[in-house]
Amino acid sequence: MSRTAVVTGRCAPLPRAAARAWLDALRAEWTKVRTVPETGWLVAATAALTIAVSTTVIAVTRCAPGTGCTADTTRLSLIGVEAGQAVVAILAVLAITSEYSTGLIRTTFTAMPRRFGMLGAKAAVLTGLVLPAAIISVAGCLLAGREILPGRGFTAARGFPLLSLAHGATLRAAAGSVLYLALIGLLALGVATIVRDSAAATGIVLGLLYLAPIVAALVASPVWQRRIDRYGPTSAGLTIQDTTGGHLPIGPWGGLAVLALWAAAALLAGGLLLRFRDA
Amino acid sequence: MTTIAPYRAPQRAGRDGFWQLVHAEWTKFRTVRGWLVAVVLAVVLIDVLGLFLVDVGTNQCNGPCVPAVPTGPGGEAVLDSFYFVHQSLSADGSLTVRVTSLTGKYQPQGGPIGPHTTRGLTRFVVPWAKAGIIIDQSTKQGSAYAAMMVTGQHGVRMQYNYTGDIAGLPGRVSPSSPRWLRLTRSGDTITGYDSADGSHWTKVGTVRLAGLPAAVQAGLFATSPVYFQGNFPSYAQSGGGTSPSTATGVFDHVSLRGGPATGTWSGQFTGANARLDSMPGVGFQHADGRFTITGTGDIAPIVGGGANVNFVTGTIADHLVAVIFGLVVLVVIGAMFVTAEYRRGMMRVTLAASPRRGRVLAAKSVVIGLVCFVLGLPAAAIAVIVGAMISRNHGVYVLPVSWLTELQVIVGIAALLAVAGVLAVAVGTILRRSVLAVATVIAVFVLPYILGDTSVVAPDVSEWMFRVTPIAAFAVQQSVPAYPQVMGQYGPPEYFALPPWAGLLVLCGYAAVALTVACSLLRTRDA
């Protein structure tokens, strides 16, 4: 494979060769992920849990006649994303920590010494897995909302039109939720690369996702409350689901950008640690 | 021919009793430094977050702004403010009146209560506006009483000693359908009657007011509590849209029998609550045997969240809100206590040493349960006791409870942590993989908590989360009861749909089911 390199004494591969090496890396990562049974289960569980939680919450929510309901029906329908993100996080954490727990990571690095490239390939494969799961989840949630909500008192006559992707804000919320889940996966992959231990990584990621909003609700200082809401990965990222334009801590796309920054920072830190740390 | 005796080790055979097993599991737990650090961190988190970060509200005022809050005969904090037209009654006797009308006003915008309230009052009888007759131990606040009254939307009621409430005739009072009310006193026993026509009387209830003195105050009263508008915002927020209100009752056919009645009625606003008695129109008129009395306030227990008073109230459990954080750390450790053994292959050694597998699971549960309970107990005690002191320093009126209730909250929280830890052990045994187990136990406790946030979902969804999911156990935090006859902001973290023991039982049920499944899987599966 590197016969020319030996002959000419050149270390830097040609651009085409680099692209090919990365494609090989991608295929290697895909093979690893494809051949463990839990991948399929987790992808299916993402969609199942998201849709199940959304459907349950919608089915028990009611807009009683004679009361002023102020629900954001799009956001309500997409509430299952709060649950589905946990499964995405597990999928992402396992993508790297399972290699550490079995020692496979040393083989991986021997075969693929470019560690940033390896992480990039992992991130790409992970995103390729999460995106279809997220699309199915979001579509299922919106469909559930469309079918069930009118029967629960959220009728067009009372100011709650049928959920439809033709509605700009709903389209943004749906597409944004898909991106949100993908970014959560990347964030979790970054954290897991930093931590390396599966249980610790899961605890930290889920703590970051779920406990930050609770802290925000508890802290005494409104300044800090706003800061946590603006810059916490979940609270900022989920503003993309808002369609009422109410009191948002941060704009919808700005919020998603905050989450993207979190994911990028985690991946960068993970990549740097990979680069400079022994496996 | 010699027989060779088989080798016998000089040591006596070790005992394999259950407590040896518990000791072994405790040794495994104790010798992982990370776990010890984590469990101590968990309980420190409960106190540090709970005591120093939590917003319990502050009474913004110069000087003492919480009035001396009276307590009723049962020890609960009460509101005892009403307009009282009374005479002294020093023997057995009875008081009968006819109520022909109950009208009221309230201030729609909530706004500041005070000297400006003359503007913008709207005619409306709030649901629990009250006008009727009362026999009161004295005019002192918090004294024992029994009363018959008509209410805004809840018909005739007999209420006594602030918490007691018995329904009488339904329907609203009007000049065309008046209500007759009667209270008879015999010693310290008071009986209430109601009637639609003044000749056919129905007994509503009999109450004994222990230690009622010979001379009591009997008379007519009117009062009207603050009114709530619309839905309430999310929990952990006090206040909401509350409006002060007044109620006016019109009485005739007043007759007081028995005792040396002086014959003169004197009126006073009892319960000096500076902001409530400044409502306009409070007072009484008496002409041709007809009394028109306007009052404001309430004769009722004070409920949490500062809902029916104009100062910030709190409960002893306010500083326990960070328990969820400690809980998350503890359940993660509980799950890892099992999954770590599977990852390292230690489980095979454990099961070889103790082939009765159910007992291994039991020993692990005992160790985690005890660790959580023993650490949770002081953490909860500090959060409750020091937390109440901090709240008082912020000028918050902490609703008084008996020491038994305080104990229930503290022990309840420790038990909640213990049972949650056991549930985590069971989940870890079922799933065996660290990642899945850790994620499951976190999701099991935190997801319902987030989905129970009323700012995201409707209050009825929130209520179900606290009814059927493992977080139902947080009901052990409830320290003051909710009263159907008092409008209040009843919701977590102060009020729960289930009683404390039932909430804890729900979590115990989850733990029992998980343990049963874990036990049968552990027995039937290879390690």
GROMACS .gro file of N, CA and C in nm, chain B residues 159-285:
model
  381
  438GLN      N    1  -6.828   2.533   5.929
  438GLN     CA    2  -6.683   2.522   5.944
  438GLN      C    3  -6.646   2.546   6.089
  439TYR      N    4  -6.539   2.481   6.131
  439TYR     CA    5  -6.496   2.495   6.271
  439TYR      C    6  -6.346   2.478   6.280
  440ASN      N    7  -6.290   2.549   6.375
  440ASN     CA    8  -6.147   2.539   6.406
  440ASN      C    9  -6.058   2.539   6.281
  441TYR      N   10  -6.094   2.623   6.183
  441TYR     CA   11  -6.013   2.654   6.064
  441TYR      C   12  -6.003   2.540   5.963
  442THR      N   13  -5.990   2.415   6.008
  442THR     CA   14  -5.969   2.308   5.911
  442THR      C   15  -6.095   2.227   5.886
  443GLY      N   16  -6.192   2.232   5.977
  443GLY     CA   17  -6.312   2.151   5.962
  443GLY      C   18  -6.410   2.214   5.865
  444ASP      N   19  -6.474   2.130   5.784
  444ASP     CA   20  -6.566   2.182   5.683
  444ASP      C   21  -6.671   2.076   5.652
  445ILE      N   22  -6.800   2.111   5.677
  445ILE     CA   23  -6.910   2.017   5.649
  445ILE      C   24  -7.008   2.087   5.557
  446ALA      N   25  -7.051   2.016   5.450
  446ALA     CA   26  -7.141   2.078   5.353
  446ALA      C   27  -7.284   2.074   5.406
  447GLY      N   28  -7.358   2.181   5.382
  447GLY     CA   29  -7.500   2.186   5.416
  447GLY      C   30  -7.583   2.199   5.289
  448LEU      N   31  -7.685   2.284   5.292
  448LEU     CA   32  -7.771   2.303   5.175
  448LEU      C   33  -7.691   2.356   5.056
  449PRO      N   34  -7.711   2.298   4.938
  449PRO     CA   35  -7.641   2.352   4.820
  449PRO      C   36  -7.713   2.475   4.766
  450GLY      N   37  -7.655   2.537   4.666
  450GLY     CA   38  -7.720   2.647   4.595
  450GLY      C   39  -7.681   2.783   4.649
  451ARG      N   40  -7.704   2.883   4.567
  451ARG     CA   41  -7.667   3.019   4.605
  451ARG      C   42  -7.782   3.085   4.679
  452VAL      N   43  -7.743   3.181   4.761
  452VAL     CA   44  -7.844   3.252   4.838
  452VAL      C   45  -7.890   3.374   4.759
  453SER      N   46  -8.019   3.405   4.769
  453SER     CA   47  -8.073   3.524   4.704
  453SER      C   48  -8.199   3.564   4.780
  454PRO      N   49  -8.248   3.685   4.758
  454PRO     CA   50  -8.370   3.724   4.831
  454PRO      C   51  -8.485   3.627   4.807
  455SER      N   52  -8.490   3.566   4.688
  455SER     CA   53  -8.602   3.473   4.663
  455SER      C   54  -8.575   3.334   4.720
  456SER      N   55  -8.448   3.300   4.743
  456SER     CA   56  -8.421   3.174   4.811
  456SER      C   57  -8.320   3.199   4.924
  457PRO      N   58  -8.372   3.253   5.036
  457PRO     CA   59  -8.284   3.284   5.149
  457PRO      C   60  -8.240   3.157   5.220
  458ARG      N   61  -8.146   3.171   5.307
  458ARG     CA   62  -8.099   3.059   5.388
  458ARG      C   63  -8.109   3.096   5.535
  459TRP      N   64  -8.165   3.005   5.613
  459TRP     CA   65  -8.170   3.024   5.758
  459TRP      C   66  -8.056   2.943   5.820
  460LEU      N   67  -7.987   3.006   5.914
  460LEU     CA   68  -7.874   2.939   5.979
  460LEU      C   69  -7.894   2.944   6.129
  461ARG      N   70  -7.853   2.839   6.199
  461ARG     CA   71  -7.866   2.839   6.344
  461ARG      C   72  -7.747   2.766   6.405
  462LEU      N   73  -7.698   2.822   6.514
  462LEU     CA   74  -7.595   2.756   6.595
  462LEU      C   75  -7.649   2.745   6.736
  463THR      N   76  -7.642   2.625   6.796
  463THR     CA   77  -7.681   2.612   6.937
  463THR      C   78  -7.559   2.571   7.016
  464ARG      N   79  -7.552   2.627   7.136
  464ARG     CA   80  -7.438   2.596   7.221
  464ARG      C   81  -7.486   2.526   7.346
  465SER      N   82  -7.421   2.414   7.379
  465SER     CA   83  -7.451   2.345   7.503
  465SER      C   84  -7.318   2.304   7.563
  466GLY      N   85  -7.274   2.383   7.663
  466GLY     CA   86  -7.141   2.359   7.719
  466GLY      C   87  -7.035   2.390   7.614
  467ASP      N   88  -6.951   2.290   7.582
  467ASP     CA   89  -6.852   2.317   7.479
  467ASP      C   90  -6.889   2.248   7.348
  468THR      N   91  -7.016   2.207   7.338
  468THR     CA   92  -7.062   2.142   7.215
  468THR      C   93  -7.148   2.239   7.136
  469ILE      N   94  -7.116   2.249   7.007
  469ILE     CA   95  -7.191   2.342   6.923
  469ILE      C   96  -7.248   2.266   6.805
  470THR      N   97  -7.377   2.289   6.781
  470THR     CA   98  -7.445   2.220   6.672
  470THR      C   99  -7.495   2.322   6.571
  471GLY      N  100  -7.475   2.290   6.442
  471GLY     CA  101  -7.518   2.382   6.337
  471GLY      C  102  -7.637   2.324   6.261
  472TYR      N  103  -7.733   2.410   6.229
  472TYR     CA  104  -7.852   2.370   6.153
  472TYR      C  105  -7.867   2.464   6.036
  473ASP      N  106  -7.929   2.415   5.928
  473ASP     CA  107  -7.968   2.508   5.822
  473ASP      C  108  -8.110   2.476   5.778
  474SER      N  109  -8.169   2.574   5.710
  474SER     CA  110  -8.308   2.561   5.669
  474SER      C  111  -8.332   2.656   5.554
  475ALA      N  112  -8.424   2.617   5.465
  475ALA     CA  113  -8.458   2.705   5.353
  475ALA      C  114  -8.577   2.794   5.386
  476ASP      N  115  -8.654   2.756   5.491
  476ASP     CA  116  -8.775   2.833   5.517
  476ASP      C  117  -8.789   2.878   5.662
  477GLY      N  118  -8.699   2.842   5.748
  477GLY     CA  119  -8.707   2.886   5.887
  477GLY      C  120  -8.793   2.798   5.974
  478SER      N  121  -8.858   2.697   5.916
  478SER     CA  122  -8.939   2.608   6.001
  478SER      C  123  -8.893   2.463   5.993
  479HIS      N  124  -8.842   2.422   5.880
  479HIS     CA  125  -8.788   2.286   5.868
  479HIS      C  126  -8.637   2.291   5.877
  480TRP      N  127  -8.583   2.244   5.987
  480TRP     CA  128  -8.439   2.257   6.011
  480TRP      C  129  -8.368   2.124   5.989
  481THR      N  130  -8.249   2.129   5.934
  481THR     CA  131  -8.166   2.010   5.916
  481THR      C  132  -8.037   2.030   5.994
  482LYS      N  133  -7.999   1.927   6.068
  482LYS     CA  134  -7.872   1.936   6.141
  482LYS      C  135  -7.757   1.917   6.042
  483VAL      N  136  -7.660   2.007   6.044
  483VAL     CA  137  -7.544   1.996   5.953
  483VAL      C  138  -7.430   1.922   6.023
  484GLY      N  139  -7.406   1.958   6.147
  484GLY     CA  140  -7.296   1.893   6.217
  484GLY      C  141  -7.288   1.935   6.362
  485THR      N  142  -7.217   1.856   6.440
  485THR     CA  143  -7.195   1.887   6.582
  485THR      C  144  -7.046   1.882   6.607
  486VAL      N  145  -6.995   1.986   6.669
  486VAL     CA  146  -6.852   1.983   6.702
  486VAL      C  147  -6.832   2.018   6.848
  487ARG      N  148  -6.727   1.962   6.905
  487ARG     CA  149  -6.693   1.991   7.044
  487ARG      C  150  -6.568   2.078   7.042
  488LEU      N  151  -6.578   2.196   7.097
  488LEU     CA  152  -6.462   2.285   7.103
  488LEU      C  153  -6.404   2.269   7.243
  489ALA      N  154  -6.299   2.189   7.253
  489ALA     CA  155  -6.243   2.157   7.385
  489ALA      C  156  -6.198   2.284   7.456
  490GLY      N  157  -6.236   2.292   7.583
  490GLY     CA  158  -6.190   2.403   7.666
  490GLY      C  159  -6.257   2.535   7.636
  491LEU      N  160  -6.382   2.529   7.583
  491LEU     CA  161  -6.454   2.654   7.554
  491LEU      C  162  -6.492   2.720   7.687
  492PRO      N  163  -6.455   2.846   7.707
  492PRO     CA  164  -6.490   2.911   7.835
  492PRO      C  165  -6.641   2.941   7.841
  493ALA      N  166  -6.687   2.981   7.961
  493ALA     CA  167  -6.830   3.010   7.978
  493ALA      C  168  -6.872   3.127   7.889
  494ALA      N  169  -6.790   3.232   7.888
  494ALA     CA  170  -6.827   3.351   7.811
  494ALA      C  171  -6.761   3.344   7.674
  495VAL      N  172  -6.846   3.338   7.571
  495VAL     CA  173  -6.792   3.334   7.435
  495VAL      C  174  -6.852   3.450   7.357
  496GLN      N  175  -6.800   3.473   7.237
  496GLN     CA  176  -6.854   3.577   7.151
  496GLN      C  177  -6.940   3.510   7.045
  497ALA      N  178  -7.062   3.557   7.031
  497ALA     CA  179  -7.150   3.503   6.928
  497ALA      C  180  -7.194   3.618   6.840
  498GLY      N  181  -7.203   3.591   6.710
  498GLY     CA  182  -7.245   3.701   6.626
  498GLY      C  183  -7.243   3.669   6.478
  499LEU      N  184  -7.248   3.774   6.399
  499LEU     CA  185  -7.259   3.765   6.254
  499LEU      C  186  -7.126   3.806   6.193
  500PHE      N  187  -7.095   3.747   6.081
  500PHE     CA  188  -6.966   3.784   6.019
  500PHE      C  189  -6.976   3.779   5.868
  501ALA      N  190  -6.879   3.845   5.805
  501ALA     CA  191  -6.863   3.836   5.660
  501ALA      C  192  -6.714   3.846   5.631
  502THR      N  193  -6.669   3.770   5.533
  502THR     CA  194  -6.528   3.773   5.495
  502THR      C  195  -6.515   3.719   5.353
  503SER      N  196  -6.403   3.751   5.289
  503SER     CA  197  -6.386   3.710   5.149
  503SER      C  198  -6.237   3.696   5.118
  504PRO      N  199  -6.193   3.578   5.078
  504PRO     CA  200  -6.049   3.556   5.057
  504PRO      C  201  -5.999   3.614   4.926
  505VAL      N  202  -5.867   3.614   4.909
  505VAL     CA  203  -5.810   3.658   4.781
  505VAL      C  204  -5.855   3.561   4.673
  506TYR      N  205  -5.868   3.615   4.553
  506TYR     CA  206  -5.921   3.537   4.442
  506TYR      C  207  -5.810   3.511   4.342
  507PHE      N  208  -5.807   3.388   4.289
  507PHE     CA  209  -5.706   3.351   4.190
  507PHE      C  210  -5.761   3.366   4.051
  508GLN      N  211  -5.678   3.417   3.963
  508GLN     CA  212  -5.722   3.430   3.825
  508GLN      C  213  -5.634   3.348   3.735
  509GLY      N  214  -5.695   3.275   3.648
  509GLY     CA  215  -5.623   3.203   3.545
  509GLY      C  216  -5.539   3.089   3.600
  510ASN      N  217  -5.460   3.032   3.513
  510ASN     CA  218  -5.373   2.923   3.553
  510ASN      C  219  -5.249   2.978   3.619
  511PHE      N  220  -5.187   2.894   3.698
  511PHE     CA  221  -5.066   2.938   3.764
  511PHE      C  222  -4.945   2.904   3.682
  512PRO      N  223  -4.843   2.986   3.695
  512PRO     CA  224  -4.718   2.952   3.626
  512PRO      C  225  -4.655   2.828   3.691
  513SER      N  226  -4.538   2.799   3.649
  513SER     CA  227  -4.474   2.675   3.692
  513SER      C  228  -4.454   2.672   3.842
  514TYR      N  229  -4.425   2.552   3.891
  514TYR     CA  230  -4.407   2.539   4.034
  514TYR      C  231  -4.279   2.608   4.077
  515ALA      N  232  -4.259   2.614   4.206
  515ALA     CA  233  -4.145   2.685   4.265
  515ALA      C  234  -4.159   2.835   4.247
  516GLN      N  235  -4.274   2.878   4.201
  516GLN     CA  236  -4.296   3.022   4.195
  516GLN      C  237  -4.413   3.054   4.286
  517SER      N  238  -4.393   3.149   4.371
  517SER     CA  239  -4.504   3.184   4.459
  517SER      C  240  -4.582   3.299   4.398
  518GLY      N  241  -4.694   3.328   4.454
  518GLY     CA  242  -4.772   3.440   4.405
  518GLY      C  243  -4.868   3.398   4.296
  519GLY      N  244  -4.858   3.461   4.182
  519GLY     CA  245  -4.956   3.436   4.078
  519GLY      C  246  -5.055   3.550   4.080
  520GLY      N  247  -5.160   3.540   3.999
  520GLY     CA  248  -5.256   3.648   3.992
  520GLY      C  249  -5.357   3.641   4.104
  521THR      N  250  -5.328   3.706   4.215
  521THR     CA  251  -5.423   3.702   4.326
  521THR      C  252  -5.484   3.840   4.343
  522SER      N  253  -5.611   3.841   4.376
  522SER     CA  254  -5.682   3.967   4.391
  522SER      C  255  -5.751   3.971   4.526
  523PRO      N  256  -5.744   4.083   4.595
  523PRO     CA  257  -5.821   4.093   4.718
  523PRO      C  258  -5.969   4.111   4.684
  524SER      N  259  -6.054   4.073   4.776
  524SER     CA  260  -6.198   4.084   4.748
  524SER      C  261  -6.272   4.117   4.877
  525THR      N  262  -6.396   4.161   4.860
  525THR     CA  263  -6.483   4.183   4.976
  525THR      C  264  -6.614   4.110   4.952
  526ALA      N  265  -6.681   4.078   5.060
  526ALA     CA  266  -6.813   4.016   5.050
  526ALA      C  267  -6.908   4.091   5.142
  527THR      N  268  -7.032   4.106   5.096
  527THR     CA  269  -7.133   4.175   5.176
  527THR      C  270  -7.251   4.080   5.196
  528GLY      N  271  -7.282   4.054   5.322
  528GLY     CA  272  -7.396   3.969   5.354
  528GLY      C  273  -7.508   4.053   5.413
  529VAL      N  274  -7.632   4.018   5.378
  529VAL     CA  275  -7.747   4.088   5.436
  529VAL      C  276  -7.823   3.988   5.522
  530PHE      N  277  -7.845   4.024   5.651
  530PHE     CA  278  -7.906   3.934   5.748
  530PHE      C  279  -8.033   3.998   5.805
  531ASP      N  280  -8.133   3.916   5.834
  531ASP     CA  281  -8.244   3.964   5.917
  531ASP      C  282  -8.293   3.848   6.002
  532HIS      N  283  -8.405   3.871   6.075
  532HIS     CA  284  -8.456   3.772   6.171
  532HIS      C  285  -8.346   3.722   6.263
  533VAL      N  286  -8.267   3.819   6.315
  533VAL     CA  287  -8.157   3.781   6.403
  533VAL      C  288  -8.212   3.758   6.543
  534SER      N  289  -8.188   3.641   6.597
  534SER     CA  290  -8.231   3.622   6.736
  534SER      C  291  -8.126   3.545   6.813
  535LEU      N  292  -8.089   3.601   6.925
  535LEU     CA  293  -7.990   3.539   7.012
  535LEU      C  294  -8.061   3.500   7.140
  536ARG      N  295  -8.067   3.370   7.170
  536ARG     CA  296  -8.139   3.323   7.289
  536ARG      C  297  -8.038   3.271   7.390
  537GLY      N  298  -8.070   3.296   7.517
  537GLY     CA  299  -7.988   3.240   7.625
  537GLY      C  300  -7.880   3.337   7.667
  538GLY      N  301  -7.845   3.327   7.793
  538GLY     CA  302  -7.739   3.413   7.844
  538GLY      C  303  -7.788   3.553   7.870
  539PRO      N  304  -7.712   3.629   7.943
  539PRO     CA  305  -7.750   3.768   7.972
  539PRO      C  306  -7.715   3.858   7.856
  540ALA      N  307  -7.789   3.844   7.747
  540ALA     CA  308  -7.758   3.924   7.630
  540ALA      C  309  -7.778   4.070   7.661
  541THR      N  310  -7.681   4.146   7.625
  541THR     CA  311  -7.689   4.289   7.652
  541THR      C  312  -7.779   4.359   7.554
  542GLY      N  313  -7.800   4.298   7.442
  542GLY     CA  314  -7.890   4.358   7.345
  542GLY      C  315  -7.824   4.452   7.249
  543THR      N  316  -7.698   4.486   7.270
  543THR     CA  317  -7.634   4.576   7.175
  543THR      C  318  -7.528   4.500   7.097
  544TRP      N  319  -7.529   4.520   6.970
  544TRP     CA  320  -7.431   4.455   6.883
  544TRP      C  321  -7.316   4.550   6.857
  545SER      N  322  -7.195   4.502   6.872
  545SER     CA  323  -7.082   4.588   6.839
  545SER      C  324  -7.004   4.523   6.725
  546GLY      N  325  -6.956   4.607   6.634
  546GLY     CA  326  -6.885   4.554   6.518
  546GLY      C  327  -6.737   4.585   6.523
  547GLN      N  328  -6.657   4.494   6.475
  547GLN     CA  329  -6.513   4.521   6.466
  547GLN      C  330  -6.453   4.432   6.358
  548PHE      N  331  -6.344   4.481   6.302
  548PHE     CA  332  -6.269   4.397   6.208
  548PHE      C  333  -6.171   4.317   6.292
  549THR      N  334  -6.193   4.189   6.301
  549THR     CA  335  -6.101   4.110   6.382
  549THR      C  336  -5.991   4.057   6.292
  550GLY      N  337  -5.874   4.049   6.347
  550GLY     CA  338  -5.761   4.007   6.266
  550GLY      C  339  -5.702   4.125   6.196
  551ALA      N  340  -5.615   4.199   6.264
  551ALA     CA  341  -5.557   4.318   6.205
  551ALA      C  342  -5.455   4.278   6.101
  552ASN      N  343  -5.498   4.270   5.978
  552ASN     CA  344  -5.404   4.245   5.870
  552ASN      C  345  -5.402   4.373   5.789
  553ALA      N  346  -5.296   4.450   5.807
  553ALA     CA  347  -5.292   4.589   5.762
  553ALA      C  348  -5.333   4.605   5.617
  554ARG      N  349  -5.302   4.507   5.532
  554ARG     CA  350  -5.329   4.529   5.391
  554ARG      C  351  -5.470   4.483   5.354
  555LEU      N  352  -5.525   4.394   5.432
  555LEU     CA  353  -5.659   4.347   5.398
  555LEU      C  354  -5.768   4.440   5.449
  556ASP      N  355  -5.750   4.498   5.568
  556ASP     CA  356  -5.860   4.578   5.622
  556ASP      C  357  -5.867   4.715   5.555
  557SER      N  358  -5.772   4.743   5.463
  557SER     CA  359  -5.783   4.870   5.393
  557SER      C  360  -5.871   4.858   5.270
  558MET      N  361  -5.932   4.741   5.248
  558MET     CA  362  -6.028   4.729   5.140
  558MET      C  363  -6.147   4.821   5.169
  559PRO      N  364  -6.201   4.884   5.065
  559PRO     CA  365  -6.309   4.980   5.090
  559PRO      C  366  -6.440   4.910   5.129
  560GLY      N  367  -6.519   4.980   5.208
  560GLY     CA  368  -6.654   4.934   5.238
  560GLY      C  369  -6.665   4.842   5.356
  561VAL      N  370  -6.551   4.803   5.418
  561VAL     CA  371  -6.557   4.709   5.528
  561VAL      C  372  -6.625   4.775   5.649
  562GLY      N  373  -6.728   4.709   5.702
  562GLY     CA  374  -6.799   4.766   5.815
  562GLY      C  375  -6.938   4.705   5.823
  563PHE      N  376  -7.029   4.765   5.905
  563PHE     CA  377  -7.164   4.710   5.910
  563PHE      C  378  -7.267   4.819   5.934
  564GLN      N  379  -7.390   4.795   5.887
  564GLN     CA  380  -7.501   4.884   5.911
  564GLN      C  381  -7.612   4.803   5.973
   0.00000   0.00000   0.00000
